[in-house]
PDB file of C-alpha atoms in Angstrom:
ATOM      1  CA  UNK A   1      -7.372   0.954  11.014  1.00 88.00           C
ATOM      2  CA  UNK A   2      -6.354  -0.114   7.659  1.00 94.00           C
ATOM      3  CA  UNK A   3      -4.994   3.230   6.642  1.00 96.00           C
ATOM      4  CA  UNK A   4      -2.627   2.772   9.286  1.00 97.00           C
ATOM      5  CA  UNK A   5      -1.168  -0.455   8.776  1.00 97.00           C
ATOM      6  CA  UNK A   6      -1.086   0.388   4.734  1.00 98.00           C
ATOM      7  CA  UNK A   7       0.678   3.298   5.825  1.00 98.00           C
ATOM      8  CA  UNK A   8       3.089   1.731   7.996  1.00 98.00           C
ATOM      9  CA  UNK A   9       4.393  -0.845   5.240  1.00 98.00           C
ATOM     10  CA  UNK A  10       4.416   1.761   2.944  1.00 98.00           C
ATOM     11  CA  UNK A  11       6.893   3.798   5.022  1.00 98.00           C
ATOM     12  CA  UNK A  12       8.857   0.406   5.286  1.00 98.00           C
ATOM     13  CA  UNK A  13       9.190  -0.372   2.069  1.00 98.00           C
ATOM     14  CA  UNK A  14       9.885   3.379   0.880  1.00 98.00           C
ATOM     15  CA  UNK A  15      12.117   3.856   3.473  1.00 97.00           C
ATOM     16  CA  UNK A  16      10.312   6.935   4.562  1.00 96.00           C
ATOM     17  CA  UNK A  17       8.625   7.836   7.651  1.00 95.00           C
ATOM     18  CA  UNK A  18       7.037  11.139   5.961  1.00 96.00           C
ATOM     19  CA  UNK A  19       4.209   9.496   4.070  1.00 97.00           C
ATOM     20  CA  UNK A  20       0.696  11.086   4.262  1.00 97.00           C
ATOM     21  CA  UNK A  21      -2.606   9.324   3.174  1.00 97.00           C
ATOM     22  CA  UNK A  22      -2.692  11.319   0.334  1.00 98.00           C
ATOM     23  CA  UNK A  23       1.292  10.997  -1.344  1.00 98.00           C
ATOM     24  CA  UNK A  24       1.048   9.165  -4.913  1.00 98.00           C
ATOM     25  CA  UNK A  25       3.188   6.265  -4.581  1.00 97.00           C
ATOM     26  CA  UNK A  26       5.107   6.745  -7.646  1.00 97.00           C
ATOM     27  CA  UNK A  27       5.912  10.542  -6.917  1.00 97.00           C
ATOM     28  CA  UNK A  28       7.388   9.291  -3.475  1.00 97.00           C
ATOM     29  CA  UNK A  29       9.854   6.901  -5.885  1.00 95.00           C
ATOM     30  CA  UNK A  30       7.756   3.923  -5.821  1.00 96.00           C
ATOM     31  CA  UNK A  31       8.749   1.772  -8.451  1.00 95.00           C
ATOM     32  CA  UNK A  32       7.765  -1.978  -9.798  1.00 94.00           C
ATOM     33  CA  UNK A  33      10.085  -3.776  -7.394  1.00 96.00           C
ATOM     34  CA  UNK A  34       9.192  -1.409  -4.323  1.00 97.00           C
ATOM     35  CA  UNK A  35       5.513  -2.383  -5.187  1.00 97.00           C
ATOM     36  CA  UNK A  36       6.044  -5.733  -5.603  1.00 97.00           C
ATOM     37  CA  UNK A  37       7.384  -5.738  -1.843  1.00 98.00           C
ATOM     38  CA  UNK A  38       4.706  -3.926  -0.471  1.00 98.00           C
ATOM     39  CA  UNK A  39       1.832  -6.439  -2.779  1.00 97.00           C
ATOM     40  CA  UNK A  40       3.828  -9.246  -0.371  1.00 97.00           C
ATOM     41  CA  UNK A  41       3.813  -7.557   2.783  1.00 98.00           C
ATOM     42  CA  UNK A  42      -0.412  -6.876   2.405  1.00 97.00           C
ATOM     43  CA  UNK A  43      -0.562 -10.946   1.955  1.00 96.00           C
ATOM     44  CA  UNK A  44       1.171 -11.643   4.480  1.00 97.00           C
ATOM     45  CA  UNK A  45       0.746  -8.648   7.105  1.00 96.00           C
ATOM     46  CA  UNK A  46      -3.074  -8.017   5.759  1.00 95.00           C
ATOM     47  CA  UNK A  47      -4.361 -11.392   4.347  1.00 94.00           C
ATOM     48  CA  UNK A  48      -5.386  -9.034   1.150  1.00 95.00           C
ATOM     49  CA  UNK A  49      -4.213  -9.852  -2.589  1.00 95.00           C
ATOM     50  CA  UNK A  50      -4.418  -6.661  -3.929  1.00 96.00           C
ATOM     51  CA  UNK A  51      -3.849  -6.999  -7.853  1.00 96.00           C
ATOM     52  CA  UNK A  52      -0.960  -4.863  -9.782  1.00 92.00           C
ATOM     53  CA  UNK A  53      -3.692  -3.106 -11.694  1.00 95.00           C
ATOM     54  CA  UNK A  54      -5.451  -1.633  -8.471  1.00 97.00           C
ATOM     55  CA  UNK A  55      -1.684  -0.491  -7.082  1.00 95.00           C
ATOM     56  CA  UNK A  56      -1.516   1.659 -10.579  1.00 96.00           C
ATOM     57  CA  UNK A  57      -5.450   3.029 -10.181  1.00 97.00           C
ATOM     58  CA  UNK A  58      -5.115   3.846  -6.181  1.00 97.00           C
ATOM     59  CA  UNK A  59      -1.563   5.217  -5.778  1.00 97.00           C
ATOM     60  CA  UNK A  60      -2.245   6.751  -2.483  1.00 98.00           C
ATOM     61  CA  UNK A  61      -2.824   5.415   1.412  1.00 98.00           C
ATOM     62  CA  UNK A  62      -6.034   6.377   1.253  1.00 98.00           C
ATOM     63  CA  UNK A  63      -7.112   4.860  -1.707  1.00 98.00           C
ATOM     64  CA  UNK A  64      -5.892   1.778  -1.284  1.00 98.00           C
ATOM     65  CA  UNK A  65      -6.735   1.140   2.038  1.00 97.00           C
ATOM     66  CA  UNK A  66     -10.254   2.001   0.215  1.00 97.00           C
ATOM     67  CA  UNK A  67      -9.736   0.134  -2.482  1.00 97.00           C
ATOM     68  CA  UNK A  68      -8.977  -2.655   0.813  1.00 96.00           C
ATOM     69  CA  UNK A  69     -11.905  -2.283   2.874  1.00 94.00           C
ATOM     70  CA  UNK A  70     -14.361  -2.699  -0.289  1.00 94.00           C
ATOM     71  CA  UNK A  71     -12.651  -6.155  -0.308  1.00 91.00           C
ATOM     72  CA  UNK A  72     -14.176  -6.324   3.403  1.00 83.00           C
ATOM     73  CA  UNK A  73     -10.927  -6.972   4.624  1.00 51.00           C
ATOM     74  CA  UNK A  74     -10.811  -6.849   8.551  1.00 54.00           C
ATOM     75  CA  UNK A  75      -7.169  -6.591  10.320  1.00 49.00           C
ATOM     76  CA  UNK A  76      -7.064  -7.667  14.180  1.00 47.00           C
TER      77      UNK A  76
END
């Protein structure tokens, strides 16, 4: 599941393993570098470019893994 994976590099990269689908990135600290990182790690862990702009409109789990799937993004 998508949600899952997003979630897991988000808890990487925030260096937090409290996250819910539904915590706004930039009220868990997120920050431009931090979402830099995480942009990387959906290339590379994903396959997914997911553009700065859609970060800022779906700051949650849930709505980027959303945001993801419309992309019809399949993970292994």
């Amino acid at each position: 599941m998508i949600a899952d994976e997003v979630r897991a590099i988000w808890c990487r990269e925030l260096r937090r393993d409290d996250i819910s689908v539904d915590d706004d990135f930039f009220a868990l600290g997120g920050q431009s570098v931090i979402m830099a990182k995480i942009q990387g790690a959906f290339i590379e862990e994903l396959d997914v470019e997911v553009p700065v702009d859609q970060m800022y409109l779906n700051p949650t789990v849930a709505s980027i893994s959303a945001y993801i799937e419309s992309l019809g993004a399949v993970t292994p």
